[in-house]
PDB file of N, CA and C and ligand atoms in Angstrom:
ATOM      1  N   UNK A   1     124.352  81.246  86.132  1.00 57.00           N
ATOM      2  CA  UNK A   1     123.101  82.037  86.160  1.00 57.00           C
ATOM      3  C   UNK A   1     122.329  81.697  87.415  1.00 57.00           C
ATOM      4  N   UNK A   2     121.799  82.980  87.944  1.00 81.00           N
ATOM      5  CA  UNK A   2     121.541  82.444  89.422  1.00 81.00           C
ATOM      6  C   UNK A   2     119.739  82.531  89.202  1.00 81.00           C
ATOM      7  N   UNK A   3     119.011  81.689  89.821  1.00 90.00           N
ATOM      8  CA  UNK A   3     117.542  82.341  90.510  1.00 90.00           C
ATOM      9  C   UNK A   3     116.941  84.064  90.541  1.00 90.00           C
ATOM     10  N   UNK A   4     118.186  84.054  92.176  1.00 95.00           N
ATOM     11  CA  UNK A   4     117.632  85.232  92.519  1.00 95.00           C
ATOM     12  C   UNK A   4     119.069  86.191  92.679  1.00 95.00           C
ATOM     13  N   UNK A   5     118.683  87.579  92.484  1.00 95.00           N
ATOM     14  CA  UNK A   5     119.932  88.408  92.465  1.00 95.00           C
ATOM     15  C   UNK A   5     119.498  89.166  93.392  1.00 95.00           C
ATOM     16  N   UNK A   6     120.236  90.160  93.467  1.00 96.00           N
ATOM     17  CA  UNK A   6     120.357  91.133  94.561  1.00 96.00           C
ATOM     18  C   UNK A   6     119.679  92.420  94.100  1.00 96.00           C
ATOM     19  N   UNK A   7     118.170  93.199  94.700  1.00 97.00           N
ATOM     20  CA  UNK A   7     117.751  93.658  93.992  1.00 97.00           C
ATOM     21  C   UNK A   7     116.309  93.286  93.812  1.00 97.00           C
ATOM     22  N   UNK A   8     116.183  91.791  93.803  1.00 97.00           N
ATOM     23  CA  UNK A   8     115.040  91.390  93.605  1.00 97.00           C
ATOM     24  C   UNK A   8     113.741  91.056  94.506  1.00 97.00           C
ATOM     25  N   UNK A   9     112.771  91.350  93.924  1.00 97.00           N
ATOM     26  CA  UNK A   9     111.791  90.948  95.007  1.00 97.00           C
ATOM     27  C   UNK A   9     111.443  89.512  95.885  1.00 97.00           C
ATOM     28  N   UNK A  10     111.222  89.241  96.661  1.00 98.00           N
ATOM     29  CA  UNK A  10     111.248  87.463  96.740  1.00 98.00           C
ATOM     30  C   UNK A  10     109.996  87.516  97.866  1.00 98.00           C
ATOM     31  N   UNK A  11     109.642  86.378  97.888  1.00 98.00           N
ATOM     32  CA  UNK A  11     108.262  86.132  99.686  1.00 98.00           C
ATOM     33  C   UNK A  11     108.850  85.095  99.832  1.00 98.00           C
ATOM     34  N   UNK A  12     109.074  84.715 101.241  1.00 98.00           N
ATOM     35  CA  UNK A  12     109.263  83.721 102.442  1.00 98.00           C
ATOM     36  C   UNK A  12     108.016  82.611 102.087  1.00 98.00           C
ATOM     37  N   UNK A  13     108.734  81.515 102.077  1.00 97.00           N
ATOM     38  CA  UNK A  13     107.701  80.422 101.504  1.00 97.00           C
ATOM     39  C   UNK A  13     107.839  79.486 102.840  1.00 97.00           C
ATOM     40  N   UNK A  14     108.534  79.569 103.651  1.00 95.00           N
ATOM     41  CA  UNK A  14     108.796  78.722 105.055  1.00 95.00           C
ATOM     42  C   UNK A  14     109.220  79.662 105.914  1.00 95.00           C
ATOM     43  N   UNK A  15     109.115  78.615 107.186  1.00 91.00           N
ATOM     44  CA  UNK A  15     109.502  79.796 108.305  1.00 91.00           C
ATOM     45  C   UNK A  15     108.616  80.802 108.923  1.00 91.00           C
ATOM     46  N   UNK A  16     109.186  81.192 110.025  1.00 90.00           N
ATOM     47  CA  UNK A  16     108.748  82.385 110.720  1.00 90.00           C
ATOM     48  C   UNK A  16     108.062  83.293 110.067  1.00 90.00           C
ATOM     49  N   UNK A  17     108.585  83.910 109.148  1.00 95.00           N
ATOM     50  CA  UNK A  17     108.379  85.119 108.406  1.00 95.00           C
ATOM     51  C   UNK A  17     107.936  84.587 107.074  1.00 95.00           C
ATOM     52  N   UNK A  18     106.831  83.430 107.321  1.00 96.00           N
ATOM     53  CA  UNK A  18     106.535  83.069 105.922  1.00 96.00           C
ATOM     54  C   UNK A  18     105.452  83.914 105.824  1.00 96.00           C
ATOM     55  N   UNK A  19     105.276  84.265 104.221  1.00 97.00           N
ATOM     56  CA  UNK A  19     104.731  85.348 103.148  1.00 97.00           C
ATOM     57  C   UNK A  19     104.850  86.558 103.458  1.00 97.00           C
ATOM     58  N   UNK A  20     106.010  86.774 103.989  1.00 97.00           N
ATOM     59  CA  UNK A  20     106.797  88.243 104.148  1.00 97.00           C
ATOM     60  C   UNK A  20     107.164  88.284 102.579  1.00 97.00           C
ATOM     61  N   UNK A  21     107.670  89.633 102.155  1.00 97.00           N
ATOM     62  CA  UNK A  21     107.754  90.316 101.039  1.00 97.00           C
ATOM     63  C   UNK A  21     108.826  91.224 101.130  1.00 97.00           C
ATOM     64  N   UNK A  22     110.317  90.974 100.516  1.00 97.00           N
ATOM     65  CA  UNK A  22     111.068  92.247 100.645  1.00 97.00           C
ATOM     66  C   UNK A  22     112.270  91.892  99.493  1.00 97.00           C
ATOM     67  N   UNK A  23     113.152  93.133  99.859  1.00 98.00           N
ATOM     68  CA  UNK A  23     113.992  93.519  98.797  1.00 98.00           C
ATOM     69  C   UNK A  23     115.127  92.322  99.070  1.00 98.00           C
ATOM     70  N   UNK A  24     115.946  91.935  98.165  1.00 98.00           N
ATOM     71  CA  UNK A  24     116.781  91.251  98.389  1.00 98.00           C
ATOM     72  C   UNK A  24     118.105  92.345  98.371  1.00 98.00           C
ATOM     73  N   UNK A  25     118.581  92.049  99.764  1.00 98.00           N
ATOM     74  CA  UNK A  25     119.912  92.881  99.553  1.00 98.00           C
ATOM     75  C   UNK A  25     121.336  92.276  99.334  1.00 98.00           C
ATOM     76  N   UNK A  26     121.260  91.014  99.643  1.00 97.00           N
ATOM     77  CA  UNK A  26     122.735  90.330  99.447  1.00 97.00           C
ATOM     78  C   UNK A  26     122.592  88.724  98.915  1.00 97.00           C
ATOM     79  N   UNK A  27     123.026  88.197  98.452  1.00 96.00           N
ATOM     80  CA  UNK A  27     123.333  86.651  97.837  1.00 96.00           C
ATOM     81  C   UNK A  27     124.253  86.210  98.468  1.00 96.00           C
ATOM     82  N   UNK A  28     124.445  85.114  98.976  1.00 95.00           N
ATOM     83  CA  UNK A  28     125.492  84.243  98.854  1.00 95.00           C
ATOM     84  C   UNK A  28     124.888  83.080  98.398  1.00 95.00           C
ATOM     85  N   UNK A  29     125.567  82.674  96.706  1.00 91.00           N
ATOM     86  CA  UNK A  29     125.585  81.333  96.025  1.00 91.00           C
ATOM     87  C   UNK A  29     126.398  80.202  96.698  1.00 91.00           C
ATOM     88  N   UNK A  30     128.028  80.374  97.535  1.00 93.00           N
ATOM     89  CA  UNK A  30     128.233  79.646  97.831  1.00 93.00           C
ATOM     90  C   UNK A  30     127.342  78.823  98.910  1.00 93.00           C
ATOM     91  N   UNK A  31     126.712  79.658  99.777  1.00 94.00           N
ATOM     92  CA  UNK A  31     126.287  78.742 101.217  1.00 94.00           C
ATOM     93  C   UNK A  31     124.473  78.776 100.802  1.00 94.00           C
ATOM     94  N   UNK A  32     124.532  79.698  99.458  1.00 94.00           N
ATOM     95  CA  UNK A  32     122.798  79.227  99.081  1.00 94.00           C
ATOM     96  C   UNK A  32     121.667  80.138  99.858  1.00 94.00           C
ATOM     97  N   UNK A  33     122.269  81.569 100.538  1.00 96.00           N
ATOM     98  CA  UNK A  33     121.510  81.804 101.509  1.00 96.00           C
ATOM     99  C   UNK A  33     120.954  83.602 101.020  1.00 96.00           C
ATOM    100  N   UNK A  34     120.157  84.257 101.607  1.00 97.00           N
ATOM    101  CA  UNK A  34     119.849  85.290 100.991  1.00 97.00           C
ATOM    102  C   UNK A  34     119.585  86.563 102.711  1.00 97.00           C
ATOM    103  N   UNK A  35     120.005  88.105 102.136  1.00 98.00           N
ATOM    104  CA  UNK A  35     119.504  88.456 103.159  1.00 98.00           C
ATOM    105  C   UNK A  35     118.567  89.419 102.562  1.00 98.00           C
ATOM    106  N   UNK A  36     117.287  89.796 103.195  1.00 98.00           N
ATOM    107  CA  UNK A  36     115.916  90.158 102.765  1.00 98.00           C
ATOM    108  C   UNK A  36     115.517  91.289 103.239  1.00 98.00           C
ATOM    109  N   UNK A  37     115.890  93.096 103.006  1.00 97.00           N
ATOM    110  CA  UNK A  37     115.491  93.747 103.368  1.00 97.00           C
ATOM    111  C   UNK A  37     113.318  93.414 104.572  1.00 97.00           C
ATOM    112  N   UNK A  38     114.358  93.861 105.625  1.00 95.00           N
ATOM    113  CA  UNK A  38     113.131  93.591 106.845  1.00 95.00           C
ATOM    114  C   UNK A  38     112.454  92.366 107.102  1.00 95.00           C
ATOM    115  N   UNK A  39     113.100  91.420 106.397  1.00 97.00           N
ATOM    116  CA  UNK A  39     112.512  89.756 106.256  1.00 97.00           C
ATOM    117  C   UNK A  39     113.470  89.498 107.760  1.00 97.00           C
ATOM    118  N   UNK A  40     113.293  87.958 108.804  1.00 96.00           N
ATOM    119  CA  UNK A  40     114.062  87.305 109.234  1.00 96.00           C
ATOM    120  C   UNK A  40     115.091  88.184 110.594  1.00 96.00           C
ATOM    121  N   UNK A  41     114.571  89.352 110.966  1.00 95.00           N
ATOM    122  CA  UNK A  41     115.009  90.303 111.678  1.00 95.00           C
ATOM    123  C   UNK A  41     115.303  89.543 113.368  1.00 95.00           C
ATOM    124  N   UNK A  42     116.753  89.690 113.071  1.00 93.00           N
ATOM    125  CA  UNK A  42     117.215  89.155 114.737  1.00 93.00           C
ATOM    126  C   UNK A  42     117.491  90.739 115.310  1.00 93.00           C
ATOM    127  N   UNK A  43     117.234  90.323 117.233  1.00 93.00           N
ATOM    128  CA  UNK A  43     117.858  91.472 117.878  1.00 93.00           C
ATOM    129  C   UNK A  43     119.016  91.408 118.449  1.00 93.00           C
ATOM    130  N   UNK A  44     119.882  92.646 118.488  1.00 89.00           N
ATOM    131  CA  UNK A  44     121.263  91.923 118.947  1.00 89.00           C
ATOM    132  C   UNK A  44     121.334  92.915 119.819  1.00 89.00           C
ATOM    133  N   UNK A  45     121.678  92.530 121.242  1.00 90.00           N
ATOM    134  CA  UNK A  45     121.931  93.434 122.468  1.00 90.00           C
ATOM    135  C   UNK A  45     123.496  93.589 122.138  1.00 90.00           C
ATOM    136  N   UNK A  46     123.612  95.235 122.012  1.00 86.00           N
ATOM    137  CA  UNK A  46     124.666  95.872 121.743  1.00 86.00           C
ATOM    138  C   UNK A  46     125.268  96.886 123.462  1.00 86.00           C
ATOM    139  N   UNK A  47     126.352  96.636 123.945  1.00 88.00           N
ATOM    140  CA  UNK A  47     126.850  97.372 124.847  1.00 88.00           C
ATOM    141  C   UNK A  47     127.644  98.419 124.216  1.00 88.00           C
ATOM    142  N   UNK A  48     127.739  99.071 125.084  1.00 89.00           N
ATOM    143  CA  UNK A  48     128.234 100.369 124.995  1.00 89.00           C
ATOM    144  C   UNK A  48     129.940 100.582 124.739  1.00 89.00           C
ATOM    145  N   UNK A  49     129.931 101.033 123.641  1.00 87.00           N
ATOM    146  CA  UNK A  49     131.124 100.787 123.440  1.00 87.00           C
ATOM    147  C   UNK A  49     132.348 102.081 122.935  1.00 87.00           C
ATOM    148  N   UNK A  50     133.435 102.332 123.043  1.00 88.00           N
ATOM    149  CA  UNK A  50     133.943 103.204 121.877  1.00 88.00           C
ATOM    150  C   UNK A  50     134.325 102.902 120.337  1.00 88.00           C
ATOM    151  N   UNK A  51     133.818 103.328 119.414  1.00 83.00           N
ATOM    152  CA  UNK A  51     134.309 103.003 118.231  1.00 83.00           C
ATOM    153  C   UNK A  51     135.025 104.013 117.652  1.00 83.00           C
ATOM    154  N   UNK A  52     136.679 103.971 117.344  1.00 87.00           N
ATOM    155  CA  UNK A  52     137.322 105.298 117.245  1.00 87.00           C
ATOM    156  C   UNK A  52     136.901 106.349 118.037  1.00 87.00           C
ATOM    157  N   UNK A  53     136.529 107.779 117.421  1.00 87.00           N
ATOM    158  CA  UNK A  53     136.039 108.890 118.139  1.00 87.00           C
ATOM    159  C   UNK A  53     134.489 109.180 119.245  1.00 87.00           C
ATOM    160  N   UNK A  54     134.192 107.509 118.029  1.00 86.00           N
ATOM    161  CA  UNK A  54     132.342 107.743 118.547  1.00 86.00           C
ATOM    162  C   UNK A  54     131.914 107.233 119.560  1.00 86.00           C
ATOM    163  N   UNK A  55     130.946 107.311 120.359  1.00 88.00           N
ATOM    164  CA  UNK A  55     130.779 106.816 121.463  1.00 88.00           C
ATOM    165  C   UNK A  55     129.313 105.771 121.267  1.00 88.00           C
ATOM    166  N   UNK A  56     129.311 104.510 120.943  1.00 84.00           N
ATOM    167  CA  UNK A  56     128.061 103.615 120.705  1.00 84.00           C
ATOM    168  C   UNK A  56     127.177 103.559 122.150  1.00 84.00           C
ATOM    169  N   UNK A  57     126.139 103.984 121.268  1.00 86.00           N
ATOM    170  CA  UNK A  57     125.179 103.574 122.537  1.00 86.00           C
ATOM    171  C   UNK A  57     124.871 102.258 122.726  1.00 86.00           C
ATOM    172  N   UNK A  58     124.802 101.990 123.791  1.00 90.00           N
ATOM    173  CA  UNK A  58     124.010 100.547 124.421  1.00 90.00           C
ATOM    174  C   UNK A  58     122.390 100.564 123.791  1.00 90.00           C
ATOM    175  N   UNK A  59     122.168  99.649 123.329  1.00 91.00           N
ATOM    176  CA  UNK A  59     120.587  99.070 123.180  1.00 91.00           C
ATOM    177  C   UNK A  59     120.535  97.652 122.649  1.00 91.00           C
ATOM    178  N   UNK A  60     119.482  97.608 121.855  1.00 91.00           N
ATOM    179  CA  UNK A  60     119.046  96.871 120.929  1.00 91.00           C
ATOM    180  C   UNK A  60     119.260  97.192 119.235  1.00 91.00           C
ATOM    181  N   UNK A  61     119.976  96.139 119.018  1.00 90.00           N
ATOM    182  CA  UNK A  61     120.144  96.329 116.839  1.00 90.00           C
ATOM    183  C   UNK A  61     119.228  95.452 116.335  1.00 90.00           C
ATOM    184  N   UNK A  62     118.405  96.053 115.134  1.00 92.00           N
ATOM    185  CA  UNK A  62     117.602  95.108 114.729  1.00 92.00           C
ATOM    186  C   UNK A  62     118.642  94.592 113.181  1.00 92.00           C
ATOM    187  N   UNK A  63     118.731  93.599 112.608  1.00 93.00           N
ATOM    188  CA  UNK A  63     119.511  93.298 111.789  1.00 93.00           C
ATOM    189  C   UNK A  63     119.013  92.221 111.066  1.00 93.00           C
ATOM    190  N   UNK A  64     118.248  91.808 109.945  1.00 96.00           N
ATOM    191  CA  UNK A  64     118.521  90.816 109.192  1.00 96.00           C
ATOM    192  C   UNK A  64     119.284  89.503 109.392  1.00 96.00           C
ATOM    193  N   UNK A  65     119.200  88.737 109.542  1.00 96.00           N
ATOM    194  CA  UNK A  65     120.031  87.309 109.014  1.00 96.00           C
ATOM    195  C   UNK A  65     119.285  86.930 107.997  1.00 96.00           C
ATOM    196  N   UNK A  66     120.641  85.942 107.782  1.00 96.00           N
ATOM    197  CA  UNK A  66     120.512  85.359 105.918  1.00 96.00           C
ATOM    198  C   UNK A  66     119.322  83.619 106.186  1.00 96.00           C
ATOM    199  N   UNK A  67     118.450  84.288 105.042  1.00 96.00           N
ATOM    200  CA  UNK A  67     117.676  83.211 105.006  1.00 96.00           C
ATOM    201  C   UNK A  67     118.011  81.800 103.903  1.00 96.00           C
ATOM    202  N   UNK A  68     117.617  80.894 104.550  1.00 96.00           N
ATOM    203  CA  UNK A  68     117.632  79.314 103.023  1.00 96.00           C
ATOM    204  C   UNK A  68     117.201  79.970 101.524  1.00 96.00           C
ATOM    205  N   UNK A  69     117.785  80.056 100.511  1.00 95.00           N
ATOM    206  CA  UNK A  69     117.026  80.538  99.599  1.00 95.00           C
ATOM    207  C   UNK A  69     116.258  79.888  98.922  1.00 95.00           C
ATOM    208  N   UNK A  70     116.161  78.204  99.572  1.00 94.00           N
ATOM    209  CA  UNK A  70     114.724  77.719  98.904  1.00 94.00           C
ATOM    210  C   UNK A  70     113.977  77.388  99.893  1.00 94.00           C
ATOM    211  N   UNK A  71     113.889  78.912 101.145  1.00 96.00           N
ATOM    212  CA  UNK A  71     112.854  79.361 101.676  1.00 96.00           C
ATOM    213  C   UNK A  71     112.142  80.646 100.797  1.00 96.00           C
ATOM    214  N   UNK A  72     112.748  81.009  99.813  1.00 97.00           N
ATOM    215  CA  UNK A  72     111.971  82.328  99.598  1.00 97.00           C
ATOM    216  C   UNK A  72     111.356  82.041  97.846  1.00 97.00           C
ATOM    217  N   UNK A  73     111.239  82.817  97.537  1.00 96.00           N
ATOM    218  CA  UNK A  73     110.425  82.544  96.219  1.00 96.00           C
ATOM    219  C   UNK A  73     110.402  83.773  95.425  1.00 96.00           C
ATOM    220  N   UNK A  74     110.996  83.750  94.018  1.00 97.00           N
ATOM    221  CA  UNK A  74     111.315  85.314  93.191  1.00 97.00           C
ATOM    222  C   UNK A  74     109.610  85.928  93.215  1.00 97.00           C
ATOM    223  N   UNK A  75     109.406  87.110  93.330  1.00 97.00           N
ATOM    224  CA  UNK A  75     108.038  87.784  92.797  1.00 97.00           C
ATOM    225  C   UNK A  75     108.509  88.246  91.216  1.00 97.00           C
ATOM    226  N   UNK A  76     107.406  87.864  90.461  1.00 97.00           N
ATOM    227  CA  UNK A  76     107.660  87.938  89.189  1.00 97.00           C
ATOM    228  C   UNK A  76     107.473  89.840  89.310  1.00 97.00           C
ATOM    229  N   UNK A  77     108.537  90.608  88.312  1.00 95.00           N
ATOM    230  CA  UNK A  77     108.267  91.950  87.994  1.00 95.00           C
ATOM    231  C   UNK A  77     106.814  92.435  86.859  1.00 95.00           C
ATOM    232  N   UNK A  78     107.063  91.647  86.340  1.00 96.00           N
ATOM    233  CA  UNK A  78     105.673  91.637  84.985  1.00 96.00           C
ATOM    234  C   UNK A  78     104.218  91.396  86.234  1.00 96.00           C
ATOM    235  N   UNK A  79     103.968  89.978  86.269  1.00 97.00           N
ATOM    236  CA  UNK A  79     102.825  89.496  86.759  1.00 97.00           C
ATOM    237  C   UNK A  79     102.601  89.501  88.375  1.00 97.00           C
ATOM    238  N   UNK A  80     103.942  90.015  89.386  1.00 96.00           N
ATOM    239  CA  UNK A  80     103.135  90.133  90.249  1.00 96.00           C
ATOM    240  C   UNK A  80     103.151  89.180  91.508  1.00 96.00           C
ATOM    241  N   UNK A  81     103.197  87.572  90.988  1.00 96.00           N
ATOM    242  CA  UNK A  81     102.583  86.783  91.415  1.00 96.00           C
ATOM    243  C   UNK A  81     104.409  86.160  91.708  1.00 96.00           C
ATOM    244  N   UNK A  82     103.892  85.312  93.277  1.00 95.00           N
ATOM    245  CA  UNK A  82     105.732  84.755  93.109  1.00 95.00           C
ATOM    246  C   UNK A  82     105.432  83.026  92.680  1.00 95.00           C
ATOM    247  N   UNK A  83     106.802  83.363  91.784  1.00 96.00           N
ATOM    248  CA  UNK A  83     106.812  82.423  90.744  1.00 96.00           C
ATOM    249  C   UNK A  83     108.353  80.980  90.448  1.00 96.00           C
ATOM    250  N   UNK A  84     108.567  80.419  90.017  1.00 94.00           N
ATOM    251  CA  UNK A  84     109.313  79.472  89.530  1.00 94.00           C
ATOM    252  C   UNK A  84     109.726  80.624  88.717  1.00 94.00           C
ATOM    253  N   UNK A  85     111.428  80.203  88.253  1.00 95.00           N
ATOM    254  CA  UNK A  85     111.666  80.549  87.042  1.00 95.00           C
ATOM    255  C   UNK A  85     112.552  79.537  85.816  1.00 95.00           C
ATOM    256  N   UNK A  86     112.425  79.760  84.944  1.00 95.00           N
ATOM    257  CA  UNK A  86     113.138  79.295  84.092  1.00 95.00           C
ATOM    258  C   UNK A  86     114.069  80.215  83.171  1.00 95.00           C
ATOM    259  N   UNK A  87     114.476  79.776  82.084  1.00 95.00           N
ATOM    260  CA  UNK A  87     115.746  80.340  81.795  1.00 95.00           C
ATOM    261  C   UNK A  87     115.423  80.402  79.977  1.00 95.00           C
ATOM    262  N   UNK A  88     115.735  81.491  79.526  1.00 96.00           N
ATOM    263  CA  UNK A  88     115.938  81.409  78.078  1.00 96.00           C
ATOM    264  C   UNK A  88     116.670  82.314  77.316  1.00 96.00           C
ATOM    265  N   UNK A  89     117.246  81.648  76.208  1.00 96.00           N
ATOM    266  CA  UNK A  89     118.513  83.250  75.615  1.00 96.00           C
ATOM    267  C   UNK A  89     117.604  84.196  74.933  1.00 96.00           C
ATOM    268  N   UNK A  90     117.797  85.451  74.901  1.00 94.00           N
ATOM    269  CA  UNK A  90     116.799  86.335  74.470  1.00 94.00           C
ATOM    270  C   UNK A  90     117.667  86.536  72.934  1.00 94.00           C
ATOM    271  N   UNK A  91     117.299  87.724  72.168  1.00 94.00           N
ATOM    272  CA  UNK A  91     117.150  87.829  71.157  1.00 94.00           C
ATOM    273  C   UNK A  91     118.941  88.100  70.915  1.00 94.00           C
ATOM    274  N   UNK A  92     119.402  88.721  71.747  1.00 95.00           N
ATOM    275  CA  UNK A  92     120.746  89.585  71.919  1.00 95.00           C
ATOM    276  C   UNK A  92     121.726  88.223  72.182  1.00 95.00           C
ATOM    277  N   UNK A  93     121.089  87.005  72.528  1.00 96.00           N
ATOM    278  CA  UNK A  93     121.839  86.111  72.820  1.00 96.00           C
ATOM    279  C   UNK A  93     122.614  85.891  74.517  1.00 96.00           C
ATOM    280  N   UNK A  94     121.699  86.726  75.252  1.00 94.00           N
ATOM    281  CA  UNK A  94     122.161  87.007  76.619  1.00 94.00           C
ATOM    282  C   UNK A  94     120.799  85.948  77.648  1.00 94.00           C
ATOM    283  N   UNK A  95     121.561  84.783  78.302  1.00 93.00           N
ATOM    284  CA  UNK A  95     120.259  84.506  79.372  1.00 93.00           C
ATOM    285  C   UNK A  95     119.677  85.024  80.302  1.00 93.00           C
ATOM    286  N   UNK A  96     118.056  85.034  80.009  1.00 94.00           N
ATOM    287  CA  UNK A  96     117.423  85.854  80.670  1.00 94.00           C
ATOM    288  C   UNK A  96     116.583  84.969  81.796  1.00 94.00           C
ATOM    289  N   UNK A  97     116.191  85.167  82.943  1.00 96.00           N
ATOM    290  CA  UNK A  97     115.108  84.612  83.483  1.00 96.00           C
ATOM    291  C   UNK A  97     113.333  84.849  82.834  1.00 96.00           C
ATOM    292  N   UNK A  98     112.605  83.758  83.554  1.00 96.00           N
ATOM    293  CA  UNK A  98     111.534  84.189  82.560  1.00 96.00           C
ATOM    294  C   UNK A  98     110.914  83.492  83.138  1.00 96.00           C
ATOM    295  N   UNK A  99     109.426  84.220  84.100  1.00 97.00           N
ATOM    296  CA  UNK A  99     107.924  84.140  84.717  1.00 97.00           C
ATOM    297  C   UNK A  99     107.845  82.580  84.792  1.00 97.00           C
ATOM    298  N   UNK A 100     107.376  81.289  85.403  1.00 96.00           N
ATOM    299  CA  UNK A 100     106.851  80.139  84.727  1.00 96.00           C
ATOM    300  C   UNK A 100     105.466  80.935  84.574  1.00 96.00           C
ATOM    301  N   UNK A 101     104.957  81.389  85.509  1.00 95.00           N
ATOM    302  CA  UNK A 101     103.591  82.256  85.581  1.00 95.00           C
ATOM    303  C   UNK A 101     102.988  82.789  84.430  1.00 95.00           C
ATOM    304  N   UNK A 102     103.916  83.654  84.159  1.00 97.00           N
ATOM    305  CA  UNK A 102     103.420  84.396  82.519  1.00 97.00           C
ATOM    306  C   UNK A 102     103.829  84.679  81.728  1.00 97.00           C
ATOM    307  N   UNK A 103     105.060  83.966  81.763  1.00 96.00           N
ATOM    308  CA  UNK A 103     105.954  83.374  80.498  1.00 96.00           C
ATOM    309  C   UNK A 103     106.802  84.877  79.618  1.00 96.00           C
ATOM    310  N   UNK A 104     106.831  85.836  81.133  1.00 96.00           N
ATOM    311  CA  UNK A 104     107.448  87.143  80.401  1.00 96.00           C
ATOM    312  C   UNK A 104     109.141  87.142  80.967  1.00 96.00           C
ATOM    313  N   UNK A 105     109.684  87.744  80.356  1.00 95.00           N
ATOM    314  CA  UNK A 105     110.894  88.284  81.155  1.00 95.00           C
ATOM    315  C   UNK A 105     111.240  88.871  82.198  1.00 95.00           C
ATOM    316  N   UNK A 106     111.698  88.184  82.716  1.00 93.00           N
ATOM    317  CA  UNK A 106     111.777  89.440  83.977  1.00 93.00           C
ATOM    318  C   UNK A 106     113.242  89.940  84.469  1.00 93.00           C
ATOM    319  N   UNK A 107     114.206  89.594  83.519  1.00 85.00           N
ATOM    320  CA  UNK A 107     115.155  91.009  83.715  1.00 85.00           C
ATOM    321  C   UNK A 107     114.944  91.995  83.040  1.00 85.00           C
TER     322      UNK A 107
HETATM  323 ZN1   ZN B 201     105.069  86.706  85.866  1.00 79.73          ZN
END
């Protein structure tokens, strides 16, 4: 059972881009790291290239890298507020995450 999934809201608690706010688009549990819709944005000078038929333009890519994920912090869905979480089996017998904040569910 993980923290944070993919999907979820989170804020930057360190770093550059601390109390940024965005979507989580990817996990990796093995290396612990997260990438953060518009969080942590590197530029990558791209040359001009052929790709198959297409012809890439030369510029600048703006792109995400993967942040520490105990740089970021879940935003609770109920309360709002970004929060700790803890863990409890719900009624169905399935573990759920759950607010420390306001003690709701938040899958
Ligand atoms: Zn909450």
């Amino acid at each position: 059972m993980q923290r944070i999934k993919k999907g979820d809201t989170v804020q930057v608690i360190a770093g550059k881009d601390l109390g940024q706010k965005g979507t989580v688009l990817r996990v990796n549990h093995q290396e612990g790291r997260v990438i953060v819709e518009r969080v942590n944005i590197v530029k990558k000078h791209q040359k001009a290239r052929q790709s198959g038929n297409q012809q890439v333009q030369a510029g600048i890519v703006e792109k995400e890298a993967p942040l520490n994920a105990s740089n970021v912090m879940l935003v609770c869905t109920q309360c709002n507020n970004r929060t700790r979480v803890n863990f409890r089996i719900n009624e169905e017998g399935r573990k759920v995450r759950v607010c420390k904040h306001c003690k709701q569910d938040i899958d």
